[in-house]
């Protein structure tokens, strides 16, 4: 049955979704996700207790995480019923942001498979809007709230105010599409202060989300500073900055299977260098059960993905969980 659903979705993606203009495909996909009660079908759940993990001391029913992209509570709630062990909300900024103009998302296709390049620009309802909307979200699995700021004050405010809404808090220093966030990587001294201040702003477990564009700085400066500040979880990582003239900004963040070799390498090196002191969510290019399995073999505590949710469909989480159970 899982195989059939996977194959049907691939046809739907190849035959329809990937042929529509991107903005139409997004509206259609998100509309279906909001309206269709897929989570009630039982196809997506794998409740086997052997899959449960703890991340920052929080129990997750399994180690497969939907990466940051959605802020609409209707979609977050639905995603929580689609087999994930935790769901991450989109990065929220202090004030609402309209995001960058269209086109802000385009498809890519390489030998590795279908991917995306986006310059979304943090379209989000802002701190107050998200707080009001997400307050009544039922937490069927843990919610990871994600924040993005320009200044230390922004991050402290966001973490303090949104921390109570999630079981874990991720702070994004890695999206490449705006002046926000990405610049932290070129000032690791200030970043060490940021890490300490943010740690002091919440009692929730913190995750720092890293950029694959800065492997050297991450491993030499940012991860040691995070551990020194008491931030013990990294999400490695975000999209990779690329030039793409089809986008309104001329550059964007590449996601999908082209990222996978670097995700695997970054995980290997980081695990070797930091041992078990660090909990690692490996994100970037996971779109098959086998790739997820490889990341666990290399010491990931959890895996995250977003693009695979679009290109392989909602059944992917369940397929990964079945793969993990084979060798338990
Ligand atoms: C359209 C889009 C929007 C995204 N928005 C965010 C975001 O708000 N915050 C964040 O940390 N990552 C964001 N990401 C990055 C994903 O969470 C993920 O780290 C990245 O896409 C790599 O994983 P993947 O190859 O499985 O997609 C976004 C990705 C896409 C494609």
mmCIF file of C-alpha atoms and ligand atoms in Angstrom:
data_model
loop_
_atom_site.group_PDB
_atom_site.id
_atom_site.type_symbol
_atom_site.label_atom_id
_atom_site.label_comp_id
_atom_site.label_asym_id
_atom_site.label_seq_id
_atom_site.Cartn_x
_atom_site.Cartn_y
_atom_site.Cartn_z
ATOM 1 C CA UNK A 1 0.000 0.000 0.000
ATOM 2 C CA UNK A 2 2.771 2.463 0.983
ATOM 3 C CA UNK A 3 4.549 1.704 -2.282
ATOM 4 C CA UNK A 4 1.380 2.305 -4.275
ATOM 5 C CA UNK A 5 0.762 5.632 -2.549
ATOM 6 C CA UNK A 6 4.371 6.625 -3.224
ATOM 7 C CA UNK A 7 4.102 5.717 -6.911
ATOM 8 C CA UNK A 8 0.735 7.484 -7.322
ATOM 9 C CA UNK A 9 2.165 10.628 -5.736
ATOM 10 C CA UNK A 10 5.206 10.534 -8.014
ATOM 11 C CA UNK A 11 2.876 10.449 -11.028
ATOM 12 C CA UNK A 12 0.850 13.326 -9.567
ATOM 13 C CA UNK A 13 4.044 15.323 -9.022
ATOM 14 C CA UNK A 14 5.614 14.504 -12.401
ATOM 15 C CA UNK A 15 2.368 14.721 -14.401
ATOM 16 C CA UNK A 16 0.669 17.717 -12.774
ATOM 17 C CA UNK A 17 2.322 19.589 -9.905
ATOM 18 C CA UNK A 18 5.721 19.926 -11.568
ATOM 19 C CA UNK A 19 4.129 21.189 -14.818
ATOM 20 C CA UNK A 20 2.024 23.956 -13.311
ATOM 21 C CA UNK A 21 3.563 27.382 -12.753
ATOM 22 C CA UNK A 22 5.269 27.212 -9.335
ATOM 23 C CA UNK A 23 2.936 29.694 -7.637
ATOM 24 C CA UNK A 24 -0.148 27.762 -8.857
ATOM 25 C CA UNK A 25 1.339 24.443 -7.725
ATOM 26 C CA UNK A 26 2.044 25.911 -4.267
ATOM 27 C CA UNK A 27 -1.529 27.209 -3.875
ATOM 28 C CA UNK A 28 -2.954 23.911 -5.073
ATOM 29 C CA UNK A 29 -0.652 21.791 -2.874
ATOM 30 C CA UNK A 30 -1.217 23.879 0.241
ATOM 31 C CA UNK A 31 -4.958 24.053 -0.419
ATOM 32 C CA UNK A 32 -5.149 20.253 -0.645
ATOM 33 C CA UNK A 33 -3.058 19.868 2.493
ATOM 34 C CA UNK A 34 -5.405 22.186 4.402
ATOM 35 C CA UNK A 35 -8.602 20.562 3.173
ATOM 36 C CA UNK A 36 -7.943 16.830 2.788
ATOM 37 C CA UNK A 37 -8.028 14.994 6.128
ATOM 38 C CA UNK A 38 -5.088 12.791 5.130
ATOM 39 C CA UNK A 39 -4.008 12.487 8.742
ATOM 40 C CA UNK A 40 -7.177 10.507 9.558
ATOM 41 C CA UNK A 41 -6.391 7.754 7.075
ATOM 42 C CA UNK A 42 -3.928 5.843 9.234
ATOM 43 C CA UNK A 43 -1.538 5.286 6.289
ATOM 44 C CA UNK A 44 1.060 7.636 7.664
ATOM 45 C CA UNK A 45 1.423 6.509 11.285
ATOM 46 C CA UNK A 46 4.045 4.149 12.571
ATOM 47 C CA UNK A 47 3.588 4.122 16.345
ATOM 48 C CA UNK A 48 6.300 1.507 17.090
ATOM 49 C CA UNK A 49 7.821 2.529 20.431
ATOM 50 C CA UNK A 50 11.301 1.449 19.264
ATOM 51 C CA UNK A 51 11.407 4.542 17.055
ATOM 52 C CA UNK A 52 11.041 7.000 19.945
ATOM 53 C CA UNK A 53 13.993 9.281 20.746
ATOM 54 C CA UNK A 54 14.717 12.226 22.988
ATOM 55 C CA UNK A 55 16.034 15.481 21.572
ATOM 56 C CA UNK A 56 17.194 18.026 24.124
ATOM 57 C CA UNK A 57 15.387 15.904 26.696
ATOM 58 C CA UNK A 58 12.061 16.134 24.804
ATOM 59 C CA UNK A 59 10.455 12.849 23.759
ATOM 60 C CA UNK A 60 9.724 12.510 20.034
ATOM 61 C CA UNK A 61 7.717 9.471 18.873
ATOM 62 C CA UNK A 62 10.255 9.054 16.066
ATOM 63 C CA UNK A 63 13.345 10.848 14.709
ATOM 64 C CA UNK A 64 11.905 12.217 11.420
ATOM 65 C CA UNK A 65 11.273 15.970 11.443
ATOM 66 C CA UNK A 66 9.454 18.213 8.976
ATOM 67 C CA UNK A 67 11.881 21.111 8.384
ATOM 68 C CA UNK A 68 10.888 24.783 8.574
ATOM 69 C CA UNK A 69 8.656 26.116 5.804
ATOM 70 C CA UNK A 70 4.986 26.353 6.959
ATOM 71 C CA UNK A 71 3.527 28.811 9.458
ATOM 72 C CA UNK A 72 -0.190 28.255 8.817
ATOM 73 C CA UNK A 73 -1.530 26.377 11.887
ATOM 74 C CA UNK A 74 -3.956 24.370 9.692
ATOM 75 C CA UNK A 75 -0.992 22.954 7.751
ATOM 76 C CA UNK A 76 1.205 22.496 10.825
ATOM 77 C CA UNK A 77 -1.611 20.623 12.528
ATOM 78 C CA UNK A 78 -2.154 18.388 9.492
ATOM 79 C CA UNK A 79 1.593 17.717 9.192
ATOM 80 C CA UNK A 80 1.628 16.590 12.820
ATOM 81 C CA UNK A 81 -0.631 13.719 11.786
ATOM 82 C CA UNK A 82 1.453 12.627 8.795
ATOM 83 C CA UNK A 83 3.998 10.456 10.549
ATOM 84 C CA UNK A 84 6.605 13.019 11.633
ATOM 85 C CA UNK A 85 8.161 12.833 15.086
ATOM 86 C CA UNK A 86 8.203 16.645 15.268
ATOM 87 C CA UNK A 87 7.153 19.511 13.014
ATOM 88 C CA UNK A 88 9.090 22.764 12.622
ATOM 89 C CA UNK A 89 7.265 26.028 11.968
ATOM 90 C CA UNK A 90 8.605 28.600 9.521
ATOM 91 C CA UNK A 91 11.074 31.122 10.902
ATOM 92 C CA UNK A 92 9.179 34.012 12.470
ATOM 93 C CA UNK A 93 10.465 37.591 12.546
ATOM 94 C CA UNK A 94 9.496 40.334 15.032
ATOM 95 C CA UNK A 95 7.361 42.199 12.474
ATOM 96 C CA UNK A 96 5.282 40.663 9.668
ATOM 97 C CA UNK A 97 7.075 40.355 6.329
ATOM 98 C CA UNK A 98 5.455 40.061 2.880
ATOM 99 C CA UNK A 99 8.462 38.119 1.546
ATOM 100 C CA UNK A 100 10.182 38.750 -1.758
ATOM 101 C CA UNK A 101 8.106 39.309 -4.922
ATOM 102 C CA UNK A 102 7.364 36.487 -7.351
ATOM 103 C CA UNK A 103 9.082 34.552 -8.761
ATOM 104 C CA UNK A 104 10.462 33.494 -5.402
ATOM 105 C CA UNK A 105 10.493 29.735 -5.909
ATOM 106 C CA UNK A 106 11.614 27.741 -8.948
ATOM 107 C CA UNK A 107 12.196 24.061 -9.604
ATOM 108 C CA UNK A 108 15.540 22.457 -10.407
ATOM 109 C CA UNK A 109 16.255 19.092 -11.926
ATOM 110 C CA UNK A 110 19.643 17.468 -11.854
ATOM 111 C CA UNK A 111 20.817 13.889 -12.137
ATOM 112 C CA UNK A 112 20.167 13.589 -8.399
ATOM 113 C CA UNK A 113 16.448 14.336 -8.817
ATOM 114 C CA UNK A 114 13.970 17.200 -8.427
ATOM 115 C CA UNK A 115 14.796 20.111 -6.119
ATOM 116 C CA UNK A 116 13.888 23.744 -5.498
ATOM 117 C CA UNK A 117 15.526 27.141 -5.306
ATOM 118 C CA UNK A 118 13.709 29.748 -3.221
ATOM 119 C CA UNK A 119 14.137 33.364 -2.252
ATOM 120 C CA UNK A 120 11.044 33.392 -0.072
ATOM 121 C CA UNK A 121 12.438 36.227 2.051
ATOM 122 C CA UNK A 122 10.777 35.133 5.295
ATOM 123 C CA UNK A 123 7.178 35.710 4.341
ATOM 124 C CA UNK A 124 5.500 35.381 7.769
ATOM 125 C CA UNK A 125 2.844 37.002 9.978
ATOM 126 C CA UNK A 126 5.347 38.280 12.565
ATOM 127 C CA UNK A 127 5.570 37.549 16.263
ATOM 128 C CA UNK A 128 2.084 38.739 17.304
ATOM 129 C CA UNK A 129 0.313 37.234 14.297
ATOM 130 C CA UNK A 130 1.972 33.844 14.682
ATOM 131 C CA UNK A 131 1.461 33.769 18.430
ATOM 132 C CA UNK A 132 -2.272 34.419 18.070
ATOM 133 C CA UNK A 133 -2.666 31.858 15.285
ATOM 134 C CA UNK A 134 -0.559 29.086 16.810
ATOM 135 C CA UNK A 135 -1.805 29.381 20.400
ATOM 136 C CA UNK A 136 -4.585 26.838 19.841
ATOM 137 C CA UNK A 137 -2.524 24.408 17.743
ATOM 138 C CA UNK A 138 -2.920 20.891 19.160
ATOM 139 C CA UNK A 139 0.543 19.414 19.709
ATOM 140 C CA UNK A 140 0.014 15.885 18.504
ATOM 141 C CA UNK A 141 3.796 15.710 18.207
ATOM 142 C CA UNK A 142 6.297 18.300 19.449
ATOM 143 C CA UNK A 143 6.308 21.663 17.688
ATOM 144 C CA UNK A 144 9.673 23.283 17.002
ATOM 145 C CA UNK A 145 9.271 27.044 16.755
ATOM 146 C CA UNK A 146 11.840 28.798 14.595
ATOM 147 C CA UNK A 147 12.986 32.405 14.843
ATOM 148 C CA UNK A 148 14.990 34.737 12.595
ATOM 149 C CA UNK A 149 16.408 38.109 13.590
ATOM 150 C CA UNK A 150 18.725 40.886 12.560
ATOM 151 C CA UNK A 151 19.925 41.853 16.026
ATOM 152 C CA UNK A 152 20.566 40.144 19.330
ATOM 153 C CA UNK A 153 17.500 41.957 20.711
ATOM 154 C CA UNK A 154 15.322 40.512 17.936
ATOM 155 C CA UNK A 155 16.381 36.961 18.751
ATOM 156 C CA UNK A 156 16.016 37.415 22.503
ATOM 157 C CA UNK A 157 12.514 38.871 22.095
ATOM 158 C CA UNK A 158 11.442 36.139 19.699
ATOM 159 C CA UNK A 159 12.856 33.289 21.746
ATOM 160 C CA UNK A 160 11.363 34.653 24.967
ATOM 161 C CA UNK A 161 7.919 35.291 23.444
ATOM 162 C CA UNK A 162 7.597 32.253 21.173
ATOM 163 C CA UNK A 163 9.449 29.734 23.354
ATOM 164 C CA UNK A 164 6.290 28.939 25.343
ATOM 165 C CA UNK A 165 4.518 27.883 22.107
ATOM 166 C CA UNK A 166 6.929 25.079 21.219
ATOM 167 C CA UNK A 167 8.561 22.095 22.855
ATOM 168 C CA UNK A 168 11.875 23.127 21.275
ATOM 169 C CA UNK A 169 13.136 26.392 19.798
ATOM 170 C CA UNK A 170 15.266 26.606 16.673
ATOM 171 C CA UNK A 171 17.117 29.756 15.822
ATOM 172 C CA UNK A 172 17.962 30.330 12.266
ATOM 173 C CA UNK A 173 21.314 31.879 11.383
ATOM 174 C CA UNK A 174 21.468 30.284 7.980
ATOM 175 C CA UNK A 175 18.750 31.190 5.428
ATOM 176 C CA UNK A 176 20.585 32.884 2.551
ATOM 177 C CA UNK A 177 17.809 35.070 1.141
ATOM 178 C CA UNK A 178 17.803 38.298 3.100
ATOM 179 C CA UNK A 179 20.174 40.529 5.028
ATOM 180 C CA UNK A 180 18.648 38.974 8.136
ATOM 181 C CA UNK A 181 20.208 35.859 9.559
ATOM 182 C CA UNK A 182 22.910 34.881 7.038
ATOM 183 C CA UNK A 183 25.312 37.671 8.005
ATOM 184 C CA UNK A 184 25.781 36.165 11.475
ATOM 185 C CA UNK A 185 28.138 33.671 9.888
ATOM 186 C CA UNK A 186 30.619 36.390 8.997
ATOM 187 C CA UNK A 187 30.768 37.749 12.560
ATOM 188 C CA UNK A 188 31.332 34.694 14.773
ATOM 189 C CA UNK A 189 32.538 36.861 17.692
ATOM 190 C CA UNK A 190 29.120 38.570 17.962
ATOM 191 C CA UNK A 191 27.465 35.258 17.314
ATOM 192 C CA UNK A 192 28.998 33.883 20.519
ATOM 193 C CA UNK A 193 27.247 36.701 22.426
ATOM 194 C CA UNK A 194 24.019 35.956 20.567
ATOM 195 C CA UNK A 195 24.206 32.297 21.567
ATOM 196 C CA UNK A 196 24.676 33.182 25.239
ATOM 197 C CA UNK A 197 21.878 35.769 25.263
ATOM 198 C CA UNK A 198 19.451 33.478 23.491
ATOM 199 C CA UNK A 199 20.282 30.637 25.885
ATOM 200 C CA UNK A 200 19.376 32.944 28.753
ATOM 201 C CA UNK A 201 16.016 33.850 27.179
ATOM 202 C CA UNK A 202 14.289 30.457 27.436
ATOM 203 C CA UNK A 203 14.336 27.251 29.431
ATOM 204 C CA UNK A 204 13.343 25.262 26.316
ATOM 205 C CA UNK A 205 15.962 23.188 24.488
ATOM 206 C CA UNK A 206 17.569 25.287 21.748
ATOM 207 C CA UNK A 207 18.617 24.232 18.280
ATOM 208 C CA UNK A 208 20.954 26.357 16.166
ATOM 209 C CA UNK A 209 20.335 25.905 12.444
ATOM 210 C CA UNK A 210 23.560 26.068 10.441
ATOM 211 C CA UNK A 211 24.360 26.882 6.847
ATOM 212 C CA UNK A 212 26.152 24.314 4.657
ATOM 213 C CA UNK A 213 27.861 27.334 3.032
ATOM 214 C CA UNK A 214 29.994 27.876 6.138
ATOM 215 C CA UNK A 215 31.213 24.403 7.087
ATOM 216 C CA UNK A 216 34.573 25.727 8.184
ATOM 217 C CA UNK A 217 33.235 28.514 10.431
ATOM 218 C CA UNK A 218 30.518 26.231 11.779
ATOM 219 C CA UNK A 219 32.922 23.611 12.977
ATOM 220 C CA UNK A 220 35.784 25.882 14.048
ATOM 221 C CA UNK A 221 33.798 28.636 15.773
ATOM 222 C CA UNK A 222 30.022 28.357 15.848
ATOM 223 C CA UNK A 223 29.535 24.852 17.248
ATOM 224 C CA UNK A 224 32.175 25.295 19.991
ATOM 225 C CA UNK A 225 30.546 28.649 20.905
ATOM 226 C CA UNK A 226 27.117 26.987 20.959
ATOM 227 C CA UNK A 227 28.307 24.218 23.277
ATOM 228 C CA UNK A 228 30.027 26.759 25.530
ATOM 229 C CA UNK A 229 26.750 28.710 25.739
ATOM 230 C CA UNK A 230 24.759 25.570 26.592
ATOM 231 C CA UNK A 231 23.140 25.108 23.154
ATOM 232 C CA UNK A 232 23.568 21.403 22.549
ATOM 233 C CA UNK A 233 21.567 20.728 19.370
ATOM 234 C CA UNK A 234 22.477 21.746 15.820
ATOM 235 C CA UNK A 235 20.388 21.415 12.710
ATOM 236 C CA UNK A 236 22.894 20.973 9.874
ATOM 237 C CA UNK A 237 21.364 22.508 7.877
ATOM 238 C CA UNK A 238 19.711 25.004 5.690
ATOM 239 C CA UNK A 239 19.662 25.644 1.928
ATOM 240 C CA UNK A 240 22.813 26.509 -0.050
ATOM 241 C CA UNK A 241 23.133 29.930 -1.654
ATOM 242 C CA UNK A 242 23.098 29.790 -5.468
ATOM 243 C CA UNK A 243 22.685 32.210 -8.358
ATOM 244 C CA UNK A 244 19.438 31.683 -10.275
ATOM 245 C CA UNK A 245 18.385 34.455 -12.651
ATOM 246 C CA UNK A 246 14.807 33.163 -12.801
ATOM 247 C CA UNK A 247 14.224 34.445 -9.246
ATOM 248 C CA UNK A 248 13.215 38.031 -8.426
ATOM 249 C CA UNK A 249 16.385 38.411 -6.310
ATOM 250 C CA UNK A 250 18.754 36.712 -8.792
ATOM 251 C CA UNK A 251 19.947 34.368 -6.027
ATOM 252 C CA UNK A 252 18.232 31.889 -3.744
ATOM 253 C CA UNK A 253 18.615 28.859 -1.498
ATOM 254 C CA UNK A 254 18.995 25.472 -3.178
ATOM 255 C CA UNK A 255 17.186 22.572 -1.500
ATOM 256 C CA UNK A 256 16.667 18.933 -2.398
ATOM 257 C CA UNK A 257 18.880 16.002 -3.388
ATOM 258 C CA UNK A 258 21.821 18.067 -4.675
ATOM 259 C CA UNK A 259 22.479 18.950 -1.024
ATOM 260 C CA UNK A 260 22.676 15.374 0.193
ATOM 261 C CA UNK A 261 26.399 14.579 -0.335
ATOM 262 C CA UNK A 262 27.371 17.693 1.684
ATOM 263 C CA UNK A 263 24.783 16.891 4.372
ATOM 264 C CA UNK A 264 26.359 13.469 4.809
ATOM 265 C CA UNK A 265 29.920 14.855 4.873
ATOM 266 C CA UNK A 266 29.079 17.677 7.281
ATOM 267 C CA UNK A 267 27.415 15.203 9.616
ATOM 268 C CA UNK A 268 30.362 12.780 9.485
ATOM 269 C CA UNK A 269 32.941 15.467 10.266
ATOM 270 C CA UNK A 270 30.834 17.098 12.964
ATOM 271 C CA UNK A 271 30.090 13.843 14.732
ATOM 272 C CA UNK A 272 33.771 12.890 14.612
ATOM 273 C CA UNK A 273 34.877 16.280 15.960
ATOM 274 C CA UNK A 274 32.278 16.771 18.711
ATOM 275 C CA UNK A 275 31.334 13.244 19.727
ATOM 276 C CA UNK A 276 28.087 12.583 21.523
ATOM 277 C CA UNK A 277 28.152 15.943 23.372
ATOM 278 C CA UNK A 278 26.254 17.351 20.460
ATOM 279 C CA UNK A 279 22.825 16.296 19.197
ATOM 280 C CA UNK A 280 22.598 16.621 15.415
ATOM 281 C CA UNK A 281 19.545 16.947 13.209
ATOM 282 C CA UNK A 282 20.784 16.200 9.678
ATOM 283 C CA UNK A 283 18.769 18.150 7.088
ATOM 284 C CA UNK A 284 19.371 18.689 3.382
ATOM 285 C CA UNK A 285 18.435 16.496 0.465
ATOM 286 C CA UNK A 286 16.689 13.596 2.184
ATOM 287 C CA UNK A 287 14.155 12.268 -0.317
ATOM 288 C CA UNK A 288 14.445 8.482 0.052
ATOM 289 C CA UNK A 289 14.368 6.068 3.007
ATOM 290 C CA UNK A 290 17.887 4.952 2.111
ATOM 291 C CA UNK A 291 19.347 8.458 2.433
ATOM 292 C CA UNK A 292 17.733 8.881 5.838
ATOM 293 C CA UNK A 293 19.123 5.509 6.860
ATOM 294 C CA UNK A 294 22.638 6.546 5.798
ATOM 295 C CA UNK A 295 22.420 9.657 7.977
ATOM 296 C CA UNK A 296 21.428 7.604 11.018
ATOM 297 C CA UNK A 297 24.322 5.267 10.305
ATOM 298 C CA UNK A 298 26.648 8.279 10.440
ATOM 299 C CA UNK A 299 25.347 9.314 13.844
ATOM 300 C CA UNK A 300 22.410 11.667 13.213
ATOM 301 C CA UNK A 301 20.069 11.886 16.206
ATOM 302 C CA UNK A 302 17.239 12.924 13.871
ATOM 303 C CA UNK A 303 16.768 13.747 10.187
ATOM 304 C CA UNK A 304 14.826 16.651 8.738
ATOM 305 C CA UNK A 305 13.528 17.382 5.282
ATOM 306 C CA UNK A 306 11.227 19.727 3.447
ATOM 307 C CA UNK A 307 11.734 19.360 -0.311
ATOM 308 C CA UNK A 308 11.170 15.587 -0.137
ATOM 309 C CA UNK A 309 7.732 16.293 1.342
ATOM 310 C CA UNK A 310 6.853 18.114 -1.904
ATOM 311 C CA UNK A 311 8.603 15.907 -4.444
ATOM 312 C CA UNK A 312 7.952 12.486 -2.838
ATOM 313 C CA UNK A 313 4.735 13.306 -1.002
ATOM 314 C CA UNK A 314 3.483 12.854 2.542
ATOM 315 C CA UNK A 315 4.115 9.092 2.546
ATOM 316 C CA UNK A 316 7.901 9.595 2.698
ATOM 317 C CA UNK A 317 8.023 9.884 6.513
ATOM 318 C CA UNK A 318 6.274 6.524 6.911
ATOM 319 C CA UNK A 319 8.564 4.933 4.311
ATOM 320 C CA UNK A 320 11.610 6.174 6.234
ATOM 321 C CA UNK A 321 10.218 4.830 9.521
ATOM 322 C CA UNK A 322 9.646 1.387 7.981
ATOM 323 C CA UNK A 323 13.244 1.417 6.719
ATOM 324 C CA UNK A 324 14.522 2.262 10.197
ATOM 325 C CA UNK A 325 12.575 -0.627 11.694
ATOM 326 C CA UNK A 326 14.124 -3.167 9.330
ATOM 327 C CA UNK A 327 17.473 -3.000 11.095
ATOM 328 C CA UNK A 328 16.318 -2.426 14.652
HETATM 329 C C1 LIG B 1 10.323 27.524 0.268
HETATM 330 C C2 LIG B 1 11.236 27.234 1.435
HETATM 331 C C3 LIG B 1 11.116 27.987 2.597
HETATM 332 C C4 LIG B 1 11.952 27.739 3.676
HETATM 333 N N1 LIG B 1 11.831 28.490 4.820
HETATM 334 C C5 LIG B 1 12.669 28.265 5.863
HETATM 335 C C6 LIG B 1 12.569 29.014 7.069
HETATM 336 O O1 LIG B 1 11.698 29.874 7.238
HETATM 337 N N2 LIG B 1 13.468 28.771 8.050
HETATM 338 C C7 LIG B 1 14.448 27.820 7.930
HETATM 339 O O2 LIG B 1 15.235 27.625 8.868
HETATM 340 N N3 LIG B 1 14.543 27.066 6.817
HETATM 341 C C8 LIG B 1 13.691 27.271 5.795
HETATM 342 N N4 LIG B 1 13.807 26.512 4.670
HETATM 343 C C9 LIG B 1 14.876 25.488 4.587
HETATM 344 C C10 LIG B 1 14.361 24.095 4.941
HETATM 345 O O3 LIG B 1 13.834 24.053 6.240
HETATM 346 C C11 LIG B 1 15.521 23.050 4.826
HETATM 347 O O4 LIG B 1 16.505 23.335 5.789
HETATM 348 C C12 LIG B 1 16.174 23.082 3.451
HETATM 349 O O5 LIG B 1 15.204 23.190 2.440
HETATM 350 C C13 LIG B 1 17.041 21.821 3.204
HETATM 351 O O6 LIG B 1 16.295 20.648 3.348
HETATM 352 P P1 LIG B 1 15.586 19.879 2.096
HETATM 353 O O7 LIG B 1 16.646 19.648 1.068
HETATM 354 O O8 LIG B 1 15.050 18.635 2.698
HETATM 355 O O9 LIG B 1 14.502 20.807 1.623
HETATM 356 C C14 LIG B 1 12.940 26.728 3.587
HETATM 357 C C15 LIG B 1 13.044 25.946 2.417
HETATM 358 C C16 LIG B 1 12.207 26.182 1.349
HETATM 359 C C17 LIG B 1 12.336 25.334 0.108
#
